[in-house]
Amino acid sequence: MKKRIKLAVLLSSFLMISNAYSAELPSSANITKAFADSAKRSILGEGGKFPIKTEAGYEVTNIFYNLNNVVFEYSMPTDSQSVSIVDITEGIRLGLNAQFCSKQDVIDVLRAYDIRFLFRFQFNDDRNVPATLSIDEICEEPK
């Protein structure tokens, strides 16, 4: 019986120590989820639903997260050959630059957890084109 009590105490001590260390920093997935949820609220407001049409004519069809990526999905009203992904991505980069690059705490979190922004563009010619931006690329000065 004493061996069982010692084993139980040892096991509970181990679990308490493990929880204390794991509770120090939130997991990357939790941080990424928070960024994705914030982006959704920013775009949709409370209770809004996707898709949502933008002034530029395309639709944001979803925002979600996976591991270290906040994923934005877009439906583009044109074929993939008639637009420049570089130009679209630069426009998005400038918008994110205005939101994040003056907030050092946000920059530090995005760097520490290596969180990136992944954009998936679905064109009407059934072509999917991805683009990814890190915080360093977002806050980079134009050349």
PDB file of C-alpha atoms in Angstrom:
ATOM      1  CA  MET A   1       0.000   0.000   0.000  1.00  0.00           C
ATOM      2  CA  LYS A   2       2.848   2.425   0.843  1.00  0.00           C
ATOM      3  CA  LYS A   3       4.364   1.769  -2.585  1.00  0.00           C
ATOM      4  CA  ARG A   4       1.083   2.756  -4.264  1.00  0.00           C
ATOM      5  CA  ILE A   5       0.835   5.975  -2.256  1.00  0.00           C
ATOM      6  CA  LYS A   6       4.460   6.852  -3.085  1.00  0.00           C
ATOM      7  CA  LEU A   7       3.803   6.102  -6.737  1.00  0.00           C
ATOM      8  CA  ALA A   8       0.648   8.255  -6.704  1.00  0.00           C
ATOM      9  CA  VAL A   9       2.485  11.147  -5.015  1.00  0.00           C
ATOM     10  CA  LEU A  10       5.379  10.833  -7.454  1.00  0.00           C
ATOM     11  CA  LEU A  11       3.005  10.774 -10.435  1.00  0.00           C
ATOM     12  CA  SER A  12       0.977  13.759  -9.218  1.00  0.00           C
ATOM     13  CA  SER A  13       4.202  15.711  -8.566  1.00  0.00           C
ATOM     14  CA  PHE A  14       5.378  14.940 -12.084  1.00  0.00           C
ATOM     15  CA  LEU A  15       2.054  16.094 -13.556  1.00  0.00           C
ATOM     16  CA  MET A  16       2.116  19.323 -11.528  1.00  0.00           C
ATOM     17  CA  ILE A  17       5.665  20.107 -12.675  1.00  0.00           C
ATOM     18  CA  SER A  18       4.812  19.283 -16.292  1.00  0.00           C
ATOM     19  CA  ASN A  19       1.746  21.543 -16.176  1.00  0.00           C
ATOM     20  CA  ALA A  20       3.731  24.363 -14.609  1.00  0.00           C
ATOM     21  CA  TYR A  21       6.314  24.255 -17.387  1.00  0.00           C
ATOM     22  CA  SER A  22       3.773  23.868 -20.170  1.00  0.00           C
ATOM     23  CA  ALA A  23       1.712  26.760 -18.795  1.00  0.00           C
ATOM     24  CA  GLU A  24       4.615  29.222 -19.002  1.00  0.00           C
ATOM     25  CA  LEU A  25       4.091  30.062 -22.653  1.00  0.00           C
ATOM     26  CA  PRO A  26       1.018  29.486 -24.771  1.00  0.00           C
ATOM     27  CA  SER A  27       1.448  27.028 -27.601  1.00  0.00           C
ATOM     28  CA  SER A  28       2.083  28.240 -31.112  1.00  0.00           C
ATOM     29  CA  ALA A  29      -1.315  26.925 -32.204  1.00  0.00           C
ATOM     30  CA  ASN A  30      -3.065  29.004 -29.522  1.00  0.00           C
ATOM     31  CA  ILE A  31      -1.258  32.158 -30.614  1.00  0.00           C
ATOM     32  CA  THR A  32      -1.971  31.457 -34.294  1.00  0.00           C
ATOM     33  CA  LYS A  33      -5.643  30.781 -33.483  1.00  0.00           C
ATOM     34  CA  ALA A  34      -5.847  34.119 -31.664  1.00  0.00           C
ATOM     35  CA  PHE A  35      -4.472  35.953 -34.723  1.00  0.00           C
ATOM     36  CA  ALA A  36      -6.929  34.129 -37.030  1.00  0.00           C
ATOM     37  CA  ASP A  37      -9.875  34.881 -34.723  1.00  0.00           C
ATOM     38  CA  SER A  38      -8.848  38.528 -34.517  1.00  0.00           C
ATOM     39  CA  ALA A  39      -8.622  38.764 -38.310  1.00  0.00           C
ATOM     40  CA  LYS A  40     -12.099  37.234 -38.651  1.00  0.00           C
ATOM     41  CA  ARG A  41     -13.600  39.697 -36.170  1.00  0.00           C
ATOM     42  CA  SER A  42     -11.839  42.563 -37.901  1.00  0.00           C
ATOM     43  CA  ILE A  43     -13.248  41.619 -41.303  1.00  0.00           C
ATOM     44  CA  LEU A  44     -16.641  40.186 -40.369  1.00  0.00           C
ATOM     45  CA  GLY A  45     -17.538  41.984 -37.177  1.00  0.00           C
ATOM     46  CA  GLU A  46     -19.610  40.051 -34.676  1.00  0.00           C
ATOM     47  CA  GLY A  47     -21.724  37.348 -36.270  1.00  0.00           C
ATOM     48  CA  GLY A  48     -20.734  38.019 -39.882  1.00  0.00           C
ATOM     49  CA  LYS A  49     -20.298  35.165 -42.329  1.00  0.00           C
ATOM     50  CA  PHE A  50     -18.035  34.347 -45.239  1.00  0.00           C
ATOM     51  CA  PRO A  51     -17.764  35.056 -48.109  1.00  0.00           C
ATOM     52  CA  ILE A  52     -17.428  38.796 -47.872  1.00  0.00           C
ATOM     53  CA  LYS A  53     -16.889  40.965 -50.937  1.00  0.00           C
ATOM     54  CA  THR A  54     -14.174  43.625 -50.828  1.00  0.00           C
ATOM     55  CA  GLU A  55     -14.082  47.013 -52.547  1.00  0.00           C
ATOM     56  CA  ALA A  56     -11.475  45.625 -54.948  1.00  0.00           C
ATOM     57  CA  GLY A  57     -14.020  43.093 -56.234  1.00  0.00           C
ATOM     58  CA  TYR A  58     -12.647  39.868 -54.811  1.00  0.00           C
ATOM     59  CA  GLU A  59     -14.119  37.832 -51.957  1.00  0.00           C
ATOM     60  CA  VAL A  60     -12.563  36.694 -48.706  1.00  0.00           C
ATOM     61  CA  THR A  61     -13.996  33.184 -48.409  1.00  0.00           C
ATOM     62  CA  ASN A  62     -12.394  32.001 -45.188  1.00  0.00           C
ATOM     63  CA  ILE A  63      -9.816  32.708 -42.506  1.00  0.00           C
ATOM     64  CA  PHE A  64      -8.446  29.913 -40.352  1.00  0.00           C
ATOM     65  CA  TYR A  65      -5.199  28.691 -38.843  1.00  0.00           C
ATOM     66  CA  ASN A  66      -2.962  25.646 -38.964  1.00  0.00           C
ATOM     67  CA  LEU A  67       0.118  25.285 -36.822  1.00  0.00           C
ATOM     68  CA  ASN A  68       2.120  28.445 -37.551  1.00  0.00           C
ATOM     69  CA  ASN A  69       0.024  29.872 -40.380  1.00  0.00           C
ATOM     70  CA  VAL A  70      -2.908  32.230 -40.434  1.00  0.00           C
ATOM     71  CA  VAL A  71      -4.606  31.246 -43.693  1.00  0.00           C
ATOM     72  CA  PHE A  72      -6.651  33.683 -45.766  1.00  0.00           C
ATOM     73  CA  GLU A  73      -8.628  32.260 -48.677  1.00  0.00           C
ATOM     74  CA  TYR A  74      -9.774  34.477 -51.512  1.00  0.00           C
ATOM     75  CA  SER A  75     -12.011  34.001 -54.516  1.00  0.00           C
ATOM     76  CA  MET A  76     -10.747  36.125 -57.366  1.00  0.00           C
ATOM     77  CA  PRO A  77     -13.196  37.358 -60.047  1.00  0.00           C
ATOM     78  CA  THR A  78     -10.716  36.885 -62.870  1.00  0.00           C
ATOM     79  CA  ASP A  79      -8.440  34.277 -64.374  1.00  0.00           C
ATOM     80  CA  SER A  80      -4.976  33.733 -62.974  1.00  0.00           C
ATOM     81  CA  GLN A  81      -3.196  34.993 -66.095  1.00  0.00           C
ATOM     82  CA  SER A  82      -4.726  38.477 -66.041  1.00  0.00           C
ATOM     83  CA  VAL A  83      -3.450  39.610 -62.622  1.00  0.00           C
ATOM     84  CA  SER A  84      -0.085  39.777 -60.938  1.00  0.00           C
ATOM     85  CA  ILE A  85       0.153  37.825 -57.694  1.00  0.00           C
ATOM     86  CA  VAL A  86       3.160  39.971 -56.841  1.00  0.00           C
ATOM     87  CA  ASP A  87       0.999  43.115 -57.055  1.00  0.00           C
ATOM     88  CA  ILE A  88      -1.833  41.542 -55.052  1.00  0.00           C
ATOM     89  CA  THR A  89       0.579  40.310 -52.392  1.00  0.00           C
ATOM     90  CA  GLU A  90       2.265  43.719 -52.219  1.00  0.00           C
ATOM     91  CA  GLY A  91      -1.111  45.356 -51.587  1.00  0.00           C
ATOM     92  CA  ILE A  92      -1.808  42.902 -48.785  1.00  0.00           C
ATOM     93  CA  ARG A  93       1.703  43.405 -47.402  1.00  0.00           C
ATOM     94  CA  LEU A  94       1.161  47.161 -47.244  1.00  0.00           C
ATOM     95  CA  GLY A  95      -2.133  46.696 -45.398  1.00  0.00           C
ATOM     96  CA  LEU A  96      -0.545  44.347 -42.863  1.00  0.00           C
ATOM     97  CA  ASN A  97       2.437  46.678 -42.562  1.00  0.00           C
ATOM     98  CA  ALA A  98       0.118  49.485 -41.474  1.00  0.00           C
ATOM     99  CA  GLN A  99      -1.555  47.207 -38.919  1.00  0.00           C
ATOM    100  CA  PHE A 100       1.455  45.467 -37.369  1.00  0.00           C
ATOM    101  CA  CYS A 101       4.765  47.180 -37.960  1.00  0.00           C
ATOM    102  CA  SER A 102       4.304  49.943 -35.404  1.00  0.00           C
ATOM    103  CA  LYS A 103       3.472  47.402 -32.688  1.00  0.00           C
ATOM    104  CA  GLN A 104       6.721  45.899 -31.434  1.00  0.00           C
ATOM    105  CA  ASP A 105       4.951  43.450 -29.113  1.00  0.00           C
ATOM    106  CA  VAL A 106       3.023  41.967 -32.057  1.00  0.00           C
ATOM    107  CA  ILE A 107       6.207  41.767 -34.138  1.00  0.00           C
ATOM    108  CA  ASP A 108       8.004  40.003 -31.281  1.00  0.00           C
ATOM    109  CA  VAL A 109       5.228  37.409 -30.895  1.00  0.00           C
ATOM    110  CA  LEU A 110       5.037  36.716 -34.641  1.00  0.00           C
ATOM    111  CA  ARG A 111       8.815  36.262 -34.780  1.00  0.00           C
ATOM    112  CA  ALA A 112       9.076  34.191 -31.600  1.00  0.00           C
ATOM    113  CA  TYR A 113       6.435  31.724 -32.766  1.00  0.00           C
ATOM    114  CA  ASP A 114       7.433  31.924 -36.463  1.00  0.00           C
ATOM    115  CA  ILE A 115       3.842  32.702 -37.425  1.00  0.00           C
ATOM    116  CA  ARG A 116       3.314  33.425 -41.114  1.00  0.00           C
ATOM    117  CA  PHE A 117       0.400  34.631 -43.182  1.00  0.00           C
ATOM    118  CA  LEU A 118      -0.621  32.292 -45.987  1.00  0.00           C
ATOM    119  CA  PHE A 119      -2.855  33.593 -48.774  1.00  0.00           C
ATOM    120  CA  ARG A 120      -4.677  31.234 -51.141  1.00  0.00           C
ATOM    121  CA  PHE A 121      -6.113  32.807 -54.238  1.00  0.00           C
ATOM    122  CA  GLN A 122      -8.748  30.784 -56.131  1.00  0.00           C
ATOM    123  CA  PHE A 123      -9.175  32.143 -59.649  1.00  0.00           C
ATOM    124  CA  ASN A 124     -12.132  31.534 -61.951  1.00  0.00           C
ATOM    125  CA  ASP A 125      -9.906  29.399 -64.214  1.00  0.00           C
ATOM    126  CA  ASP A 126      -9.732  26.901 -61.282  1.00  0.00           C
ATOM    127  CA  ARG A 127      -6.141  27.765 -60.511  1.00  0.00           C
ATOM    128  CA  ASN A 128      -5.072  28.125 -56.878  1.00  0.00           C
ATOM    129  CA  VAL A 129      -2.094  30.378 -56.244  1.00  0.00           C
ATOM    130  CA  PRO A 130      -0.542  30.643 -52.770  1.00  0.00           C
ATOM    131  CA  ALA A 131       1.563  33.428 -51.306  1.00  0.00           C
ATOM    132  CA  THR A 132       3.192  33.569 -47.879  1.00  0.00           C
ATOM    133  CA  LEU A 133       4.420  36.540 -45.854  1.00  0.00           C
ATOM    134  CA  SER A 134       6.407  36.547 -42.621  1.00  0.00           C
ATOM    135  CA  ILE A 135       6.468  39.529 -40.281  1.00  0.00           C
ATOM    136  CA  ASP A 136       9.971  40.374 -41.520  1.00  0.00           C
ATOM    137  CA  GLU A 137       8.689  40.512 -45.107  1.00  0.00           C
ATOM    138  CA  ILE A 138       5.642  42.525 -44.033  1.00  0.00           C
ATOM    139  CA  CYS A 139       7.725  45.129 -42.186  1.00  0.00           C
ATOM    140  CA  GLU A 140      10.475  45.264 -44.794  1.00  0.00           C
ATOM    141  CA  GLU A 141      10.985  48.675 -46.330  1.00  0.00           C
ATOM    142  CA  PRO A 142      10.211  48.827 -50.073  1.00  0.00           C
ATOM    143  CA  LYS A 143      13.268  48.732 -52.304  1.00  0.00           C
TER     144      LYS A 143
END
